[in-house]
XYZ file of C-alpha atoms in Angstrom:
332
model
C 0.000 0.000 0.000
C 2.872 2.344 0.913
C 4.505 1.523 -2.443
C 1.350 2.575 -4.306
C 1.201 5.790 -2.289
C 4.862 6.489 -3.028
C 4.381 5.975 -6.778
C 1.262 8.159 -6.672
C 3.170 10.976 -4.988
C 5.967 10.698 -7.563
C 3.499 10.787 -10.490
C 1.667 13.788 -9.025
C 4.991 15.577 -8.444
C 6.083 14.959 -12.046
C 2.748 16.171 -13.430
C 2.889 19.307 -11.297
C 6.473 19.959 -12.441
C 5.544 19.556 -16.121
C 2.479 21.788 -15.726
C 4.528 24.428 -13.863
C 7.174 24.512 -16.603
C 4.428 24.819 -19.224
C 2.837 27.689 -17.331
C 6.196 29.475 -16.978
C 6.683 29.222 -20.761
C 3.172 30.507 -21.357
C 3.598 33.307 -18.824
C 6.559 34.624 -20.800
C 4.217 34.908 -23.791
C 1.559 36.566 -21.651
C 4.050 39.183 -20.443
C 4.634 40.362 -24.020
C 0.969 40.082 -25.043
C -1.287 43.129 -25.202
C -5.028 42.385 -25.113
C -6.801 44.011 -28.028
C -10.133 44.141 -29.789
C -11.872 45.564 -32.813
C -15.413 46.373 -33.954
C -17.184 44.215 -36.545
C -19.318 46.140 -39.040
C -20.513 44.508 -42.280
C -23.314 45.806 -44.511
C -24.923 44.178 -47.576
C -27.092 46.279 -49.902
C -28.262 46.165 -53.513
C -30.344 47.578 -56.303
C -32.171 44.980 -58.422
C -34.485 44.667 -61.419
C -36.606 41.492 -61.760
C -38.659 40.195 -64.652
C -41.061 37.256 -64.304
C -44.141 36.385 -66.357
C -43.813 39.666 -68.301
C -43.961 41.653 -65.073
C -41.059 43.802 -63.872
C -40.255 45.223 -60.476
C -37.214 46.937 -59.043
C -35.936 48.613 -55.922
C -33.206 49.205 -53.353
C -32.586 46.914 -50.382
C -30.475 46.749 -47.255
C -30.349 42.983 -46.932
C -28.241 42.588 -43.837
C -25.908 44.246 -41.366
C -23.572 42.484 -38.944
C -22.653 44.586 -35.905
C -20.366 43.344 -33.168
C -17.028 43.282 -31.414
C -14.174 40.761 -31.136
C -11.530 40.708 -28.408
C -8.268 38.814 -27.830
C -7.960 38.154 -24.103
C -4.663 36.264 -24.270
C -2.474 34.414 -26.783
C -4.914 31.481 -26.536
C -8.326 32.928 -25.663
C -10.546 35.191 -27.761
C -14.230 35.957 -27.997
C -16.784 37.883 -30.012
C -20.362 39.094 -30.002
C -22.144 39.736 -33.323
C -25.714 40.839 -34.043
C -27.378 40.016 -37.370
C -29.801 42.757 -38.460
C -31.801 41.642 -41.502
C -35.053 42.020 -43.411
C -38.159 40.589 -41.839
C -40.140 39.250 -44.771
C -43.870 39.800 -45.056
C -44.058 43.231 -43.437
C -44.701 46.517 -45.261
C -42.800 48.702 -44.888
C -40.030 46.148 -44.456
C -38.905 45.829 -40.855
C -35.347 45.086 -39.790
C -35.035 42.440 -37.102
C -31.948 41.912 -34.920
C -30.767 38.446 -33.891
C -27.787 37.520 -31.757
C -25.720 35.535 -34.266
C -22.453 34.909 -32.442
C -21.558 35.008 -28.763
C -18.648 32.664 -28.337
C -15.399 31.958 -26.573
C -12.512 30.434 -28.551
C -9.434 28.632 -27.289
C -6.623 27.957 -29.755
C -3.258 26.360 -29.088
C -0.964 24.434 -31.411
C -3.107 21.975 -33.408
C -6.331 22.307 -31.370
C -9.091 24.912 -31.542
C -12.218 24.853 -29.354
C -15.291 27.079 -29.783
C -18.125 27.315 -27.260
C -21.355 29.323 -27.206
C -23.316 30.666 -30.145
C -20.747 29.643 -32.738
C -20.213 29.492 -36.504
C -21.144 26.033 -37.795
C -18.766 23.812 -39.763
C -21.008 22.326 -42.467
C -20.196 24.842 -45.198
C -17.500 27.108 -43.747
C -14.795 26.210 -46.271
C -17.288 26.238 -49.174
C -18.423 29.719 -48.183
C -14.785 30.890 -47.974
C -13.951 29.663 -51.478
C -17.218 31.034 -52.936
C -16.255 34.287 -51.183
C -19.314 36.324 -52.159
C -21.645 36.143 -49.193
C -22.581 39.806 -49.699
C -24.373 38.987 -52.961
C -25.545 35.372 -52.502
C -25.360 32.717 -49.790
C -23.639 29.372 -50.275
C -25.947 26.526 -51.303
C -26.509 24.972 -47.858
C -27.372 28.324 -46.301
C -29.546 29.560 -49.179
C -31.625 26.382 -49.470
C -31.958 25.588 -45.766
C -29.700 22.554 -45.437
C -28.211 24.124 -42.305
C -27.742 27.378 -40.427
C -24.503 29.378 -40.490
C -24.493 29.650 -36.668
C -25.888 27.620 -33.787
C -25.641 27.141 -30.045
C -23.133 24.489 -29.006
C -19.461 23.544 -29.105
C -16.944 22.466 -31.725
C -13.394 21.131 -31.734
C -10.885 21.305 -34.611
C -7.838 19.027 -34.703
C -4.916 19.300 -37.114
C -4.246 15.554 -37.230
C -1.498 15.688 -39.854
C 0.051 18.586 -41.813
C -2.441 17.996 -44.640
C -5.395 16.546 -42.713
C -7.724 18.146 -40.177
C -10.840 16.928 -38.363
C -13.732 18.872 -36.858
C -16.390 17.637 -34.450
C -19.397 19.621 -33.243
C -22.376 19.208 -30.918
C -25.092 21.788 -31.593
C -28.621 22.718 -30.662
C -29.581 21.963 -34.273
C -32.109 24.758 -34.854
C -29.855 27.662 -35.844
C -29.286 31.014 -34.192
C -32.815 32.335 -34.820
C -34.638 29.523 -32.973
C -32.637 28.863 -29.828
C -34.449 26.666 -27.339
C -33.735 23.938 -24.815
C -34.895 20.441 -25.703
C -33.530 16.909 -25.664
C -32.392 17.004 -29.318
C -28.848 17.812 -30.389
C -27.091 17.733 -33.745
C -23.714 15.991 -33.890
C -21.440 16.620 -36.867
C -18.115 15.225 -38.029
C -15.974 16.482 -40.911
C -12.574 15.982 -42.538
C -10.539 18.388 -44.681
C -7.695 17.030 -46.803
C -5.269 19.498 -48.412
C -2.846 17.418 -50.524
C -1.307 20.551 -52.048
C -1.407 24.213 -51.126
C -4.792 25.807 -51.939
C -6.440 22.484 -53.012
C -9.110 21.194 -50.613
C -11.273 18.095 -50.305
C -13.939 17.848 -47.624
C -16.429 15.254 -46.431
C -18.927 15.927 -43.677
C -21.955 14.278 -42.056
C -24.304 15.218 -39.223
C -27.332 13.710 -37.513
C -30.104 14.686 -35.108
C -33.179 12.740 -34.088
C -36.520 12.925 -32.325
C -39.065 10.383 -33.555
C -37.272 10.389 -36.928
C -33.699 11.292 -37.809
C -32.364 14.062 -40.003
C -29.050 13.057 -41.606
C -26.895 15.287 -43.830
C -24.029 14.351 -46.139
C -21.598 16.746 -47.859
C -18.806 16.170 -50.393
C -16.703 19.095 -51.619
C -13.635 19.773 -53.762
C -12.198 23.238 -54.226
C -9.167 25.291 -55.156
C -8.345 28.866 -54.170
C -5.279 30.308 -55.906
C -4.038 33.801 -56.677
C -5.585 33.987 -60.155
C -8.410 31.437 -60.085
C -10.663 29.660 -57.619
C -13.371 27.051 -58.088
C -15.534 24.723 -56.054
C -17.897 21.810 -56.618
C -20.123 20.401 -53.900
C -22.884 17.858 -53.459
C -25.238 17.968 -50.487
C -27.950 15.566 -49.431
C -30.286 15.644 -46.458
C -32.584 12.777 -45.506
C -35.441 13.413 -43.098
C -35.392 17.211 -43.371
C -36.757 18.802 -40.180
C -36.763 15.244 -38.733
C -39.725 14.264 -40.898
C -39.481 10.755 -42.282
C -38.876 10.451 -46.049
C -38.668 14.234 -46.486
C -35.437 14.239 -48.494
C -33.671 16.660 -50.801
C -30.295 17.238 -52.435
C -28.338 20.025 -54.078
C -25.323 20.526 -56.303
C -23.348 23.748 -56.694
C -20.509 24.654 -59.074
C -18.745 28.036 -58.961
C -15.571 29.747 -60.125
C -13.821 33.125 -59.962
C -11.082 34.407 -62.271
C -8.888 37.319 -61.154
C -8.486 39.914 -63.906
C -6.516 42.419 -61.816
C -6.057 43.459 -58.191
C -9.345 45.365 -58.437
C -11.448 43.227 -60.780
C -12.799 39.636 -60.824
C -15.213 37.775 -63.068
C -17.300 34.921 -61.639
C -20.052 32.421 -62.367
C -22.113 29.891 -60.442
C -24.701 27.175 -61.062
C -26.994 25.563 -58.438
C -29.568 22.819 -58.755
C -31.872 21.557 -55.986
C -34.250 18.591 -56.064
C -36.615 17.090 -53.491
C -38.730 13.939 -53.423
C -42.517 13.713 -53.704
C -44.576 13.258 -50.552
C -47.981 11.589 -50.410
C -50.045 12.078 -53.563
C -48.124 15.163 -54.720
C -46.844 15.115 -58.304
C -43.934 17.454 -57.505
C -41.221 17.689 -54.899
C -42.104 19.179 -51.519
C -39.420 21.900 -51.705
C -40.593 25.177 -53.274
C -37.002 26.080 -54.236
C -36.506 23.000 -56.458
C -34.997 23.942 -59.795
C -31.934 25.639 -61.219
C -30.181 28.905 -60.471
C -27.488 30.723 -62.486
C -25.476 33.804 -61.582
C -22.610 35.539 -63.413
C -21.001 38.935 -63.053
C -18.079 41.135 -62.125
C -16.562 42.133 -58.799
C -14.887 45.504 -58.398
C -12.801 46.515 -55.359
C -12.281 50.305 -55.430
C -10.545 50.202 -52.040
C -10.050 47.868 -49.101
C -13.344 46.947 -47.433
C -15.632 47.753 -50.377
C -17.017 45.197 -52.871
C -19.206 46.161 -55.820
C -20.762 43.581 -58.130
C -22.992 44.077 -61.173
C -24.419 40.622 -61.920
C -27.067 38.751 -63.899
C -29.235 35.971 -62.434
C -31.614 33.423 -63.873
C -33.895 31.248 -61.754
C -35.889 28.346 -63.191
C -38.055 26.750 -60.506
C -39.680 23.351 -61.014
C -42.959 24.900 -59.878
C -43.745 28.493 -60.861
C -42.421 30.966 -63.384
C -38.803 31.511 -64.297
C -37.209 34.836 -63.393
C -34.386 36.944 -64.796
C -32.753 39.594 -62.644
C -30.116 42.293 -62.831
C -28.359 43.216 -59.579
C -25.908 45.776 -58.338
C -24.618 44.452 -54.996
C -22.468 46.407 -52.561
C -20.640 44.956 -49.568
C -18.969 47.083 -46.860
C -16.542 45.613 -44.298
C -15.189 47.957 -41.657
């Protein structure tokens, strides 16, 4: 018994010594670190002209504003609070509604990053980064309601190997606009493989269940270089909203070519398809169909994006629509 106690004391002493040395090393970093923060201000606006069924309409919009603040507490800890102020559809005149989008604490050290709180989700983060034009159109999963861009929960990122990383998340599953406590959580697991610089492959799956399960699958390949970027992704969700046999899928293909430091040209194609439910002769999803967008991006100065672009929407149900947009994004 005394031998066990002796070994235990030795082990505890060694652990304390290792931890103390680690803390001394970290404290030297802390002594040279100056806590700092910055405001977050992002605004998306546009002017658009639409034509559908020989009827035209046009107007100006402020689609969204992100207002917040981020702060670095230490070399390892940071946090941010961001409010999403956006249009509230169905009200005239249009009302702007504010939602708390992010309120999170992040810990990052070496190959591990942990996020906790109201955090950015992982399902389409890399796709959205390579698309790079959130100010004029959302990525496919966000636009067609495969998942929310933020949710309440926690996530962990591991850099397993120099070219391979893993992310795991446990989320509320209802997005940042419908936060509530219940017994249902969404668990997600993803892998990113970067065999060469700027070339990415990603697979991801998540699941949540009440009486029925909602299961999502994502496959993505993309490249983001200095003069060209492109991405191709396939998404499928079975049991949407945890309703049995309510399935849909989507494919998105997009590319950007850099003409100069101030000018890009881009194009994108989306297609979405859902299954038939009951006696319906069409898919249950009202956004089924095809979407095309092409245009230019102009950067007059840092923090300003201007894009004249053309869009064509061909829904499975309803009339097709052609649109001309002038989008403006401001990032302060």
